[in-house]
Amino acid sequence: RKEVEQDPGPFNVPEGATVAFNCTYSNSASQSFFWYRQDCRKEPKLLMSVYSSGNEDGRFTAQLNRASQYISLLIRDSKLSDSATYLCVVTRVNTGFQKLVFGTGTRLLVSP
Amino acid sequence: EPEVTQTPSHQVTQMGQEVILRCVPISNHLYFYWYRQILGQKVEFLVSFYNNEISEKSEIFDDQFSVERPDGSNFTLKIRSTKLEDSAMYFCASLERVTTDTQYFGPGTRLTVL
């Protein structure tokens, strides 16, 4: 079983739509959780951290459910510039050193 | 804003040749990483480095790979005898503190092995 699983998509949505991505992780020792955004052939860039209490940053809302080992990302009022691959990322700290574990990513295409 | 830089942006090499990929992490960061992303696949951890030694490495990071911090600023990944399957994007990342901080990624080096 993959350590971080995501639906690869693509999700095709019109501008202005609301879209939700989900992710599950298998290792209960995972400590921190993030959504990264990756544009084609570019580096991953941090979109937001994810907390159990939920957190919001403008049009983006992320949620963590530790009991279900489930992470979500909601994008409201989609823009053309939101087209990208969204990577669910968890960290494990092993012997004091942090390591990022990536999902395969969910591709979003926002059309006019 | 400080950033991680990587050179070259694209490296083309013949199978069996040695390549060195270079990274300059953010200056006050203490933890350094290399990740790899084969085209169309997920980003994979290769190795982490702290206090001038490897702290963790993946099973991908076999004897053909090595890392070094030759001076106070550069962090390098050497691939001794490249194979076709080493073709990928290689991302360097750095981290200030291990507990809650975020890793910052460089723009990557695209390695093409012919």
mmCIF file with all atom_site columns, C-alpha atoms in Angstrom:
data_model
loop_
_atom_site.group_PDB
_atom_site.id
_atom_site.type_symbol
_atom_site.label_atom_id
_atom_site.label_alt_id
_atom_site.label_comp_id
_atom_site.label_asym_id
_atom_site.label_entity_id
_atom_site.label_seq_id
_atom_site.pdbx_PDB_ins_code
_atom_site.Cartn_x
_atom_site.Cartn_y
_atom_site.Cartn_z
_atom_site.occupancy
_atom_site.B_iso_or_equiv
_atom_site.pdbx_formal_charge
_atom_site.auth_seq_id
_atom_site.auth_comp_id
_atom_site.auth_asym_id
_atom_site.auth_atom_id
_atom_site.pdbx_PDB_model_num
ATOM 1   C CA . ARG A 1 1   ? 0.000   0.000  0.000   1.00 0.00 ? 1   ARG A CA 1
ATOM 2   C CA . LYS A 1 2   ? 1.303   3.474  -0.889  1.00 0.00 ? 2   LYS A CA 1
ATOM 3   C CA . GLU A 1 3   ? 2.192   5.612  2.088   1.00 0.00 ? 3   GLU A CA 1
ATOM 4   C CA . VAL A 1 4   ? 0.292   8.614  0.675   1.00 0.00 ? 4   VAL A CA 1
ATOM 5   C CA . GLU A 1 5   ? -2.559  8.037  -1.760  1.00 0.00 ? 5   GLU A CA 1
ATOM 6   C CA . GLN A 1 6   ? -4.283  10.576 -3.954  1.00 0.00 ? 6   GLN A CA 1
ATOM 7   C CA . ASP A 1 7   ? -6.642  10.435 -6.892  1.00 0.00 ? 7   ASP A CA 1
ATOM 8   C CA . PRO A 1 8   ? -4.424  11.446 -9.832  1.00 0.00 ? 8   PRO A CA 1
ATOM 9   C CA . GLY A 1 9   ? -7.307  13.163 -11.674 1.00 0.00 ? 9   GLY A CA 1
ATOM 10  C CA . PRO A 1 10  ? -7.347  15.209 -13.782 1.00 0.00 ? 10  PRO A CA 1
ATOM 11  C CA . PHE A 1 11  ? -10.134 17.267 -12.320 1.00 0.00 ? 11  PHE A CA 1
ATOM 12  C CA . ASN A 1 12  ? -11.536 19.485 -15.062 1.00 0.00 ? 12  ASN A CA 1
ATOM 13  C CA . VAL A 1 13  ? -13.549 22.382 -13.644 1.00 0.00 ? 13  VAL A CA 1
ATOM 14  C CA . PRO A 1 14  ? -14.809 25.715 -14.983 1.00 0.00 ? 14  PRO A CA 1
ATOM 15  C CA . GLU A 1 15  ? -13.621 29.001 -13.540 1.00 0.00 ? 15  GLU A CA 1
ATOM 16  C CA . GLY A 1 16  ? -15.484 29.864 -10.376 1.00 0.00 ? 16  GLY A CA 1
ATOM 17  C CA . ALA A 1 17  ? -16.166 26.271 -9.405  1.00 0.00 ? 17  ALA A CA 1
ATOM 18  C CA . THR A 1 18  ? -15.417 24.734 -6.029  1.00 0.00 ? 18  THR A CA 1
ATOM 19  C CA . VAL A 1 19  ? -13.246 21.634 -6.103  1.00 0.00 ? 19  VAL A CA 1
ATOM 20  C CA . ALA A 1 20  ? -12.134 19.268 -3.350  1.00 0.00 ? 20  ALA A CA 1
ATOM 21  C CA . PHE A 1 21  ? -9.167  16.921 -3.215  1.00 0.00 ? 21  PHE A CA 1
ATOM 22  C CA . ASN A 1 22  ? -8.658  14.097 -0.777  1.00 0.00 ? 22  ASN A CA 1
ATOM 23  C CA . CYS A 1 23  ? -5.646  12.204 0.398   1.00 0.00 ? 23  CYS A CA 1
ATOM 24  C CA . THR A 1 24  ? -5.073  9.294  2.762   1.00 0.00 ? 24  THR A CA 1
ATOM 25  C CA . TYR A 1 25  ? -1.876  8.298  4.499   1.00 0.00 ? 25  TYR A CA 1
ATOM 26  C CA . SER A 1 26  ? -0.990  4.921  5.920   1.00 0.00 ? 26  SER A CA 1
ATOM 27  C CA . ASN A 1 27  ? 1.659   5.669  8.531   1.00 0.00 ? 27  ASN A CA 1
ATOM 28  C CA . SER A 1 28  ? 0.094   6.750  11.795  1.00 0.00 ? 28  SER A CA 1
ATOM 29  C CA . ALA A 1 29  ? 3.531   8.040  12.898  1.00 0.00 ? 29  ALA A CA 1
ATOM 30  C CA . SER A 1 30  ? 3.275   10.843 10.341  1.00 0.00 ? 30  SER A CA 1
ATOM 31  C CA . GLN A 1 31  ? 3.694   14.101 12.165  1.00 0.00 ? 31  GLN A CA 1
ATOM 32  C CA . SER A 1 32  ? 3.094   17.076 9.914   1.00 0.00 ? 32  SER A CA 1
ATOM 33  C CA . PHE A 1 33  ? 0.905   17.467 6.877   1.00 0.00 ? 33  PHE A CA 1
ATOM 34  C CA . PHE A 1 34  ? 1.037   19.801 3.927   1.00 0.00 ? 34  PHE A CA 1
ATOM 35  C CA . TRP A 1 35  ? -0.402  20.575 0.549   1.00 0.00 ? 35  TRP A CA 1
ATOM 36  C CA . TYR A 1 36  ? 2.191   21.565 -2.030  1.00 0.00 ? 36  TYR A CA 1
ATOM 37  C CA . ARG A 1 37  ? 1.502   22.861 -5.505  1.00 0.00 ? 37  ARG A CA 1
ATOM 38  C CA . GLN A 1 38  ? 3.607   21.814 -8.479  1.00 0.00 ? 38  GLN A CA 1
ATOM 39  C CA . ASP A 1 39  ? 3.472   23.433 -11.880 1.00 0.00 ? 39  ASP A CA 1
ATOM 40  C CA . CYS A 1 40  ? 4.680   21.473 -14.891 1.00 0.00 ? 40  CYS A CA 1
ATOM 41  C CA . ARG A 1 41  ? 8.418   20.708 -14.615 1.00 0.00 ? 41  ARG A CA 1
ATOM 42  C CA . LYS A 1 42  ? 8.839   23.066 -11.669 1.00 0.00 ? 42  LYS A CA 1
ATOM 43  C CA . GLU A 1 43  ? 9.681   22.503 -8.040  1.00 0.00 ? 43  GLU A CA 1
ATOM 44  C CA . PRO A 1 44  ? 7.014   21.769 -5.421  1.00 0.00 ? 44  PRO A CA 1
ATOM 45  C CA . LYS A 1 45  ? 5.950   24.917 -3.593  1.00 0.00 ? 45  LYS A CA 1
ATOM 46  C CA . LEU A 1 46  ? 4.251   24.942 -0.231  1.00 0.00 ? 46  LEU A CA 1
ATOM 47  C CA . LEU A 1 47  ? 0.580   25.863 -0.509  1.00 0.00 ? 47  LEU A CA 1
ATOM 48  C CA . MET A 1 48  ? -0.411  25.397 3.111   1.00 0.00 ? 48  MET A CA 1
ATOM 49  C CA . SER A 1 49  ? 0.113   23.353 6.234   1.00 0.00 ? 49  SER A CA 1
ATOM 50  C CA . VAL A 1 50  ? -2.765  21.192 7.433   1.00 0.00 ? 50  VAL A CA 1
ATOM 51  C CA . TYR A 1 51  ? -4.000  21.037 11.010  1.00 0.00 ? 51  TYR A CA 1
ATOM 52  C CA . SER A 1 52  ? -6.662  19.023 12.799  1.00 0.00 ? 52  SER A CA 1
ATOM 53  C CA . SER A 1 53  ? -8.505  22.220 13.621  1.00 0.00 ? 53  SER A CA 1
ATOM 54  C CA . GLY A 1 54  ? -8.678  23.062 9.945   1.00 0.00 ? 54  GLY A CA 1
ATOM 55  C CA . ASN A 1 55  ? -7.096  26.074 8.387   1.00 0.00 ? 55  ASN A CA 1
ATOM 56  C CA . GLU A 1 56  ? -8.031  28.538 5.721   1.00 0.00 ? 56  GLU A CA 1
ATOM 57  C CA . ASP A 1 57  ? -5.962  30.765 3.496   1.00 0.00 ? 57  ASP A CA 1
ATOM 58  C CA . GLY A 1 58  ? -8.105  32.872 1.220   1.00 0.00 ? 58  GLY A CA 1
ATOM 59  C CA . ARG A 1 59  ? -9.904  30.551 -1.188  1.00 0.00 ? 59  ARG A CA 1
ATOM 60  C CA . PHE A 1 60  ? -8.108  27.474 0.149   1.00 0.00 ? 60  PHE A CA 1
ATOM 61  C CA . THR A 1 61  ? -9.235  25.378 3.116   1.00 0.00 ? 61  THR A CA 1
ATOM 62  C CA . ALA A 1 62  ? -7.367  22.344 4.413   1.00 0.00 ? 62  ALA A CA 1
ATOM 63  C CA . GLN A 1 63  ? -8.465  19.781 6.952   1.00 0.00 ? 63  GLN A CA 1
ATOM 64  C CA . LEU A 1 64  ? -6.805  16.867 8.713   1.00 0.00 ? 64  LEU A CA 1
ATOM 65  C CA . ASN A 1 65  ? -8.580  13.910 10.296  1.00 0.00 ? 65  ASN A CA 1
ATOM 66  C CA . ARG A 1 66  ? -5.950  11.993 12.254  1.00 0.00 ? 66  ARG A CA 1
ATOM 67  C CA . ALA A 1 67  ? -8.345  9.234  13.308  1.00 0.00 ? 67  ALA A CA 1
ATOM 68  C CA . SER A 1 68  ? -9.176  8.431  9.677   1.00 0.00 ? 68  SER A CA 1
ATOM 69  C CA . GLN A 1 69  ? -5.707  9.381  8.412   1.00 0.00 ? 69  GLN A CA 1
ATOM 70  C CA . TYR A 1 70  ? -7.352  11.610 5.856   1.00 0.00 ? 70  TYR A CA 1
ATOM 71  C CA . ILE A 1 71  ? -6.403  15.051 4.528   1.00 0.00 ? 71  ILE A CA 1
ATOM 72  C CA . SER A 1 72  ? -8.493  17.328 2.340   1.00 0.00 ? 72  SER A CA 1
ATOM 73  C CA . LEU A 1 73  ? -8.074  20.504 0.338   1.00 0.00 ? 73  LEU A CA 1
ATOM 74  C CA . LEU A 1 74  ? -10.964 22.670 -0.818  1.00 0.00 ? 74  LEU A CA 1
ATOM 75  C CA . ILE A 1 75  ? -10.506 25.367 -3.437  1.00 0.00 ? 75  ILE A CA 1
ATOM 76  C CA . ARG A 1 76  ? -13.336 27.861 -3.815  1.00 0.00 ? 76  ARG A CA 1
ATOM 77  C CA . ASP A 1 77  ? -13.909 30.172 -6.770  1.00 0.00 ? 77  ASP A CA 1
ATOM 78  C CA . SER A 1 78  ? -11.313 28.429 -8.948  1.00 0.00 ? 78  SER A CA 1
ATOM 79  C CA . LYS A 1 79  ? -9.079  30.620 -11.098 1.00 0.00 ? 79  LYS A CA 1
ATOM 80  C CA . LEU A 1 80  ? -7.294  29.698 -14.312 1.00 0.00 ? 80  LEU A CA 1
ATOM 81  C CA . SER A 1 81  ? -4.035  30.156 -12.397 1.00 0.00 ? 81  SER A CA 1
ATOM 82  C CA . ASP A 1 82  ? -5.037  27.371 -10.004 1.00 0.00 ? 82  ASP A CA 1
ATOM 83  C CA . SER A 1 83  ? -4.334  24.838 -12.780 1.00 0.00 ? 83  SER A CA 1
ATOM 84  C CA . ALA A 1 84  ? -1.500  22.717 -11.407 1.00 0.00 ? 84  ALA A CA 1
ATOM 85  C CA . THR A 1 85  ? -0.799  19.441 -9.653  1.00 0.00 ? 85  THR A CA 1
ATOM 86  C CA . TYR A 1 86  ? -1.592  19.414 -5.937  1.00 0.00 ? 86  TYR A CA 1
ATOM 87  C CA . LEU A 1 87  ? 0.672   17.225 -3.846  1.00 0.00 ? 87  LEU A CA 1
ATOM 88  C CA . CYS A 1 88  ? -0.356  15.788 -0.512  1.00 0.00 ? 88  CYS A CA 1
ATOM 89  C CA . VAL A 1 89  ? 2.737   15.553 1.671   1.00 0.00 ? 89  VAL A CA 1
ATOM 90  C CA . VAL A 1 90  ? 3.345   14.087 5.112   1.00 0.00 ? 90  VAL A CA 1
ATOM 91  C CA . THR A 1 91  ? 6.457   14.178 7.222   1.00 0.00 ? 91  THR A CA 1
ATOM 92  C CA . ARG A 1 92  ? 8.051   11.521 9.297   1.00 0.00 ? 92  ARG A CA 1
ATOM 93  C CA . VAL A 1 93  ? 10.702  12.285 11.843  1.00 0.00 ? 93  VAL A CA 1
ATOM 94  C CA . ASN A 1 94  ? 13.025  9.313  12.149  1.00 0.00 ? 94  ASN A CA 1
ATOM 95  C CA . THR A 1 95  ? 15.799  9.444  14.738  1.00 0.00 ? 95  THR A CA 1
ATOM 96  C CA . GLY A 1 96  ? 15.328  13.191 14.906  1.00 0.00 ? 96  GLY A CA 1
ATOM 97  C CA . PHE A 1 97  ? 15.488  13.867 11.163  1.00 0.00 ? 97  PHE A CA 1
ATOM 98  C CA . GLN A 1 98  ? 12.559  14.986 9.065   1.00 0.00 ? 98  GLN A CA 1
ATOM 99  C CA . LYS A 1 99  ? 11.659  13.424 5.732   1.00 0.00 ? 99  LYS A CA 1
ATOM 100 C CA . LEU A 1 100 ? 8.876   14.401 3.335   1.00 0.00 ? 100 LEU A CA 1
ATOM 101 C CA . VAL A 1 101 ? 6.748   11.663 1.808   1.00 0.00 ? 101 VAL A CA 1
ATOM 102 C CA . PHE A 1 102 ? 4.817   12.736 -1.279  1.00 0.00 ? 102 PHE A CA 1
ATOM 103 C CA . GLY A 1 103 ? 1.654   11.504 -2.888  1.00 0.00 ? 103 GLY A CA 1
ATOM 104 C CA . THR A 1 104 ? 1.555   11.200 -6.655  1.00 0.00 ? 104 THR A CA 1
ATOM 105 C CA . GLY A 1 105 ? -0.450  14.415 -6.894  1.00 0.00 ? 105 GLY A CA 1
ATOM 106 C CA . THR A 1 106 ? -3.875  15.387 -8.175  1.00 0.00 ? 106 THR A CA 1
ATOM 107 C CA . ARG A 1 107 ? -3.955  17.336 -11.405 1.00 0.00 ? 107 ARG A CA 1
ATOM 108 C CA . LEU A 1 108 ? -6.377  20.265 -11.635 1.00 0.00 ? 108 LEU A CA 1
ATOM 109 C CA . LEU A 1 109 ? -7.342  21.923 -14.908 1.00 0.00 ? 109 LEU A CA 1
ATOM 110 C CA . VAL A 1 110 ? -9.439  25.078 -14.652 1.00 0.00 ? 110 VAL A CA 1
ATOM 111 C CA . SER A 1 111 ? -11.000 26.162 -17.916 1.00 0.00 ? 111 SER A CA 1
ATOM 112 C CA . PRO A 1 112 ? -12.578 29.513 -18.944 1.00 0.00 ? 112 PRO A CA 1
ATOM 113 C CA . GLU B 2 1   ? 13.192  36.334 0.213   1.00 0.00 ? 1   GLU B CA 1
ATOM 114 C CA . PRO B 2 2   ? 16.017  33.776 0.560   1.00 0.00 ? 2   PRO B CA 1
ATOM 115 C CA . GLU B 2 3   ? 15.838  30.844 -1.801  1.00 0.00 ? 3   GLU B CA 1
ATOM 116 C CA . VAL B 2 4   ? 17.520  27.573 -2.641  1.00 0.00 ? 4   VAL B CA 1
ATOM 117 C CA . THR B 2 5   ? 19.418  27.663 -5.926  1.00 0.00 ? 5   THR B CA 1
ATOM 118 C CA . GLN B 2 6   ? 20.541  24.769 -8.107  1.00 0.00 ? 6   GLN B CA 1
ATOM 119 C CA . THR B 2 7   ? 22.919  24.442 -11.038 1.00 0.00 ? 7   THR B CA 1
ATOM 120 C CA . PRO B 2 8   ? 22.825  23.474 -13.791 1.00 0.00 ? 8   PRO B CA 1
ATOM 121 C CA . SER B 2 9   ? 19.164  23.715 -14.701 1.00 0.00 ? 9   SER B CA 1
ATOM 122 C CA . HIS B 2 10  ? 19.591  20.973 -17.301 1.00 0.00 ? 10  HIS B CA 1
ATOM 123 C CA . GLN B 2 11  ? 22.394  18.423 -17.602 1.00 0.00 ? 11  GLN B CA 1
ATOM 124 C CA . VAL B 2 12  ? 22.721  16.000 -20.486 1.00 0.00 ? 12  VAL B CA 1
ATOM 125 C CA . THR B 2 13  ? 25.209  13.171 -20.105 1.00 0.00 ? 13  THR B CA 1
ATOM 126 C CA . GLN B 2 14  ? 26.156  9.855  -21.646 1.00 0.00 ? 14  GLN B CA 1
ATOM 127 C CA . MET B 2 15  ? 25.421  6.627  -19.806 1.00 0.00 ? 15  MET B CA 1
ATOM 128 C CA . GLY B 2 16  ? 28.331  5.667  -17.583 1.00 0.00 ? 16  GLY B CA 1
ATOM 129 C CA . GLN B 2 17  ? 29.540  9.224  -17.068 1.00 0.00 ? 17  GLN B CA 1
ATOM 130 C CA . GLU B 2 18  ? 29.777  10.944 -13.704 1.00 0.00 ? 18  GLU B CA 1
ATOM 131 C CA . VAL B 2 19  ? 27.672  14.013 -12.957 1.00 0.00 ? 19  VAL B CA 1
ATOM 132 C CA . ILE B 2 20  ? 27.681  16.465 -10.088 1.00 0.00 ? 20  ILE B CA 1
ATOM 133 C CA . LEU B 2 21  ? 24.550  18.415 -9.303  1.00 0.00 ? 21  LEU B CA 1
ATOM 134 C CA . ARG B 2 22  ? 25.015  21.538 -7.225  1.00 0.00 ? 22  ARG B CA 1
ATOM 135 C CA . CYS B 2 23  ? 22.796  23.263 -4.716  1.00 0.00 ? 23  CYS B CA 1
ATOM 136 C CA . VAL B 2 24  ? 23.155  26.344 -2.538  1.00 0.00 ? 24  VAL B CA 1
ATOM 137 C CA . PRO B 2 25  ? 20.759  25.991 0.403   1.00 0.00 ? 25  PRO B CA 1
ATOM 138 C CA . ILE B 2 26  ? 19.318  28.910 2.354   1.00 0.00 ? 26  ILE B CA 1
ATOM 139 C CA . SER B 2 27  ? 22.166  30.263 4.451   1.00 0.00 ? 27  SER B CA 1
ATOM 140 C CA . ASN B 2 28  ? 20.897  29.703 8.009   1.00 0.00 ? 28  ASN B CA 1
ATOM 141 C CA . HIS B 2 29  ? 19.445  26.264 7.278   1.00 0.00 ? 29  HIS B CA 1
ATOM 142 C CA . LEU B 2 30  ? 21.013  23.212 8.871   1.00 0.00 ? 30  LEU B CA 1
ATOM 143 C CA . TYR B 2 31  ? 19.306  20.259 7.188   1.00 0.00 ? 31  TYR B CA 1
ATOM 144 C CA . PHE B 2 32  ? 19.733  19.445 3.516   1.00 0.00 ? 32  PHE B CA 1
ATOM 145 C CA . TYR B 2 33  ? 17.960  17.038 1.212   1.00 0.00 ? 33  TYR B CA 1
ATOM 146 C CA . TRP B 2 34  ? 17.935  15.604 -2.269  1.00 0.00 ? 34  TRP B CA 1
ATOM 147 C CA . TYR B 2 35  ? 14.727  14.369 -3.865  1.00 0.00 ? 35  TYR B CA 1
ATOM 148 C CA . ARG B 2 36  ? 14.146  12.892 -7.289  1.00 0.00 ? 36  ARG B CA 1
ATOM 149 C CA . GLN B 2 37  ? 11.146  12.979 -9.613  1.00 0.00 ? 37  GLN B CA 1
ATOM 150 C CA . ILE B 2 38  ? 11.075  10.746 -12.661 1.00 0.00 ? 38  ILE B CA 1
ATOM 151 C CA . LEU B 2 39  ? 8.844   12.223 -15.378 1.00 0.00 ? 39  LEU B CA 1
ATOM 152 C CA . GLY B 2 40  ? 5.206   11.490 -14.615 1.00 0.00 ? 40  GLY B CA 1
ATOM 153 C CA . GLN B 2 41  ? 5.947   10.008 -11.206 1.00 0.00 ? 41  GLN B CA 1
ATOM 154 C CA . LYS B 2 42  ? 5.921   11.247 -7.638  1.00 0.00 ? 42  LYS B CA 1
ATOM 155 C CA . VAL B 2 43  ? 8.669   13.115 -5.835  1.00 0.00 ? 43  VAL B CA 1
ATOM 156 C CA . GLU B 2 44  ? 10.862  10.610 -3.970  1.00 0.00 ? 44  GLU B CA 1
ATOM 157 C CA . PHE B 2 45  ? 13.218  11.152 -1.065  1.00 0.00 ? 45  PHE B CA 1
ATOM 158 C CA . LEU B 2 46  ? 16.852  10.266 -1.762  1.00 0.00 ? 46  LEU B CA 1
ATOM 159 C CA . VAL B 2 47  ? 18.935  11.461 1.163   1.00 0.00 ? 47  VAL B CA 1
ATOM 160 C CA . SER B 2 48  ? 19.085  13.853 4.098   1.00 0.00 ? 48  SER B CA 1
ATOM 161 C CA . PHE B 2 49  ? 22.261  15.470 5.414   1.00 0.00 ? 49  PHE B CA 1
ATOM 162 C CA . TYR B 2 50  ? 23.038  17.177 8.688   1.00 0.00 ? 50  TYR B CA 1
ATOM 163 C CA . ASN B 2 51  ? 26.222  18.160 10.468  1.00 0.00 ? 51  ASN B CA 1
ATOM 164 C CA . ASN B 2 52  ? 28.342  16.974 7.552   1.00 0.00 ? 52  ASN B CA 1
ATOM 165 C CA . GLU B 2 53  ? 26.985  13.483 7.430   1.00 0.00 ? 53  GLU B CA 1
ATOM 166 C CA . ILE B 2 54  ? 24.109  11.528 5.955   1.00 0.00 ? 54  ILE B CA 1
ATOM 167 C CA . SER B 2 55  ? 21.253  11.220 8.437   1.00 0.00 ? 55  SER B CA 1
ATOM 168 C CA . GLU B 2 56  ? 18.985  9.029  6.336   1.00 0.00 ? 56  GLU B CA 1
ATOM 169 C CA . LYS B 2 57  ? 18.983  7.591  2.834   1.00 0.00 ? 57  LYS B CA 1
ATOM 170 C CA . SER B 2 58  ? 16.443  5.690  0.757   1.00 0.00 ? 58  SER B CA 1
ATOM 171 C CA . GLU B 2 59  ? 16.994  2.389  -1.029  1.00 0.00 ? 59  GLU B CA 1
ATOM 172 C CA . ILE B 2 60  ? 17.323  4.390  -4.262  1.00 0.00 ? 60  ILE B CA 1
ATOM 173 C CA . PHE B 2 61  ? 20.474  6.029  -2.840  1.00 0.00 ? 61  PHE B CA 1
ATOM 174 C CA . ASP B 2 62  ? 22.867  3.188  -3.589  1.00 0.00 ? 62  ASP B CA 1
ATOM 175 C CA . ASP B 2 63  ? 26.660  3.165  -3.927  1.00 0.00 ? 63  ASP B CA 1
ATOM 176 C CA . GLN B 2 64  ? 26.621  5.148  -7.170  1.00 0.00 ? 64  GLN B CA 1
ATOM 177 C CA . PHE B 2 65  ? 25.315  8.194  -5.283  1.00 0.00 ? 65  PHE B CA 1
ATOM 178 C CA . SER B 2 66  ? 27.188  10.402 -2.854  1.00 0.00 ? 66  SER B CA 1
ATOM 179 C CA . VAL B 2 67  ? 26.605  13.785 -1.243  1.00 0.00 ? 67  VAL B CA 1
ATOM 180 C CA . GLU B 2 68  ? 28.990  16.365 0.051   1.00 0.00 ? 68  GLU B CA 1
ATOM 181 C CA . ARG B 2 69  ? 29.076  19.803 1.528   1.00 0.00 ? 69  ARG B CA 1
ATOM 182 C CA . PRO B 2 70  ? 32.528  20.828 0.294   1.00 0.00 ? 70  PRO B CA 1
ATOM 183 C CA . ASP B 2 71  ? 32.399  24.346 1.709   1.00 0.00 ? 71  ASP B CA 1
ATOM 184 C CA . GLY B 2 72  ? 30.071  26.437 3.828   1.00 0.00 ? 72  GLY B CA 1
ATOM 185 C CA . SER B 2 73  ? 27.552  27.055 1.087   1.00 0.00 ? 73  SER B CA 1
ATOM 186 C CA . ASN B 2 74  ? 27.390  24.313 -1.553  1.00 0.00 ? 74  ASN B CA 1
ATOM 187 C CA . PHE B 2 75  ? 25.662  20.949 -1.225  1.00 0.00 ? 75  PHE B CA 1
ATOM 188 C CA . THR B 2 76  ? 26.358  18.485 -4.031  1.00 0.00 ? 76  THR B CA 1
ATOM 189 C CA . LEU B 2 77  ? 24.938  15.218 -5.311  1.00 0.00 ? 77  LEU B CA 1
ATOM 190 C CA . LYS B 2 78  ? 27.327  13.060 -7.305  1.00 0.00 ? 78  LYS B CA 1
ATOM 191 C CA . ILE B 2 79  ? 26.169  10.194 -9.471  1.00 0.00 ? 79  ILE B CA 1
ATOM 192 C CA . ARG B 2 80  ? 29.230  8.114  -10.299 1.00 0.00 ? 80  ARG B CA 1
ATOM 193 C CA . SER B 2 81  ? 28.206  6.052  -13.305 1.00 0.00 ? 81  SER B CA 1
ATOM 194 C CA . THR B 2 82  ? 24.910  7.269  -14.671 1.00 0.00 ? 82  THR B CA 1
ATOM 195 C CA . LYS B 2 83  ? 22.278  4.884  -15.986 1.00 0.00 ? 83  LYS B CA 1
ATOM 196 C CA . LEU B 2 84  ? 19.373  5.591  -18.315 1.00 0.00 ? 84  LEU B CA 1
ATOM 197 C CA . GLU B 2 85  ? 16.976  5.252  -15.386 1.00 0.00 ? 85  GLU B CA 1
ATOM 198 C CA . ASP B 2 86  ? 18.720  8.086  -13.531 1.00 0.00 ? 86  ASP B CA 1
ATOM 199 C CA . SER B 2 87  ? 17.045  10.519 -15.940 1.00 0.00 ? 87  SER B CA 1
ATOM 200 C CA . ALA B 2 88  ? 14.828  12.659 -13.716 1.00 0.00 ? 88  ALA B CA 1
ATOM 201 C CA . MET B 2 89  ? 14.399  16.042 -12.049 1.00 0.00 ? 89  MET B CA 1
ATOM 202 C CA . TYR B 2 90  ? 16.598  16.301 -8.983  1.00 0.00 ? 90  TYR B CA 1
ATOM 203 C CA . PHE B 2 91  ? 15.431  18.744 -6.334  1.00 0.00 ? 91  PHE B CA 1
ATOM 204 C CA . CYS B 2 92  ? 17.514  20.043 -3.468  1.00 0.00 ? 92  CYS B CA 1
ATOM 205 C CA . ALA B 2 93  ? 15.734  21.222 -0.335  1.00 0.00 ? 93  ALA B CA 1
ATOM 206 C CA . SER B 2 94  ? 16.802  22.802 2.920   1.00 0.00 ? 94  SER B CA 1
ATOM 207 C CA . LEU B 2 95  ? 15.276  23.166 6.345   1.00 0.00 ? 95  LEU B CA 1
ATOM 208 C CA . GLU B 2 96  ? 16.098  25.424 9.259   1.00 0.00 ? 96  GLU B CA 1
ATOM 209 C CA . ARG B 2 97  ? 14.785  23.281 12.123  1.00 0.00 ? 97  ARG B CA 1
ATOM 210 C CA . VAL B 2 98  ? 13.527  19.731 12.018  1.00 0.00 ? 98  VAL B CA 1
ATOM 211 C CA . THR B 2 99  ? 10.440  19.899 14.164  1.00 0.00 ? 99  THR B CA 1
ATOM 212 C CA . THR B 2 100 ? 7.795   22.019 12.503  1.00 0.00 ? 100 THR B CA 1
ATOM 213 C CA . ASP B 2 101 ? 9.526   23.986 9.784   1.00 0.00 ? 101 ASP B CA 1
ATOM 214 C CA . THR B 2 102 ? 8.887   23.561 6.097   1.00 0.00 ? 102 THR B CA 1
ATOM 215 C CA . GLN B 2 103 ? 11.435  22.363 3.599   1.00 0.00 ? 103 GLN B CA 1
ATOM 216 C CA . TYR B 2 104 ? 12.191  24.853 0.830   1.00 0.00 ? 104 TYR B CA 1
ATOM 217 C CA . PHE B 2 105 ? 12.886  23.445 -2.602  1.00 0.00 ? 105 PHE B CA 1
ATOM 218 C CA . GLY B 2 106 ? 15.254  24.624 -5.286  1.00 0.00 ? 106 GLY B CA 1
ATOM 219 C CA . PRO B 2 107 ? 14.114  24.859 -8.919  1.00 0.00 ? 107 PRO B CA 1
ATOM 220 C CA . GLY B 2 108 ? 15.628  21.487 -9.762  1.00 0.00 ? 108 GLY B CA 1
ATOM 221 C CA . THR B 2 109 ? 18.144  20.090 -12.211 1.00 0.00 ? 109 THR B CA 1
ATOM 222 C CA . ARG B 2 110 ? 16.777  18.084 -15.091 1.00 0.00 ? 110 ARG B CA 1
ATOM 223 C CA . LEU B 2 111 ? 19.190  15.215 -15.726 1.00 0.00 ? 111 LEU B CA 1
ATOM 224 C CA . THR B 2 112 ? 18.978  13.460 -19.086 1.00 0.00 ? 112 THR B CA 1
ATOM 225 C CA . VAL B 2 113 ? 21.074  10.328 -19.530 1.00 0.00 ? 113 VAL B CA 1
ATOM 226 C CA . LEU B 2 114 ? 21.523  9.191  -23.140 1.00 0.00 ? 114 LEU B CA 1
#
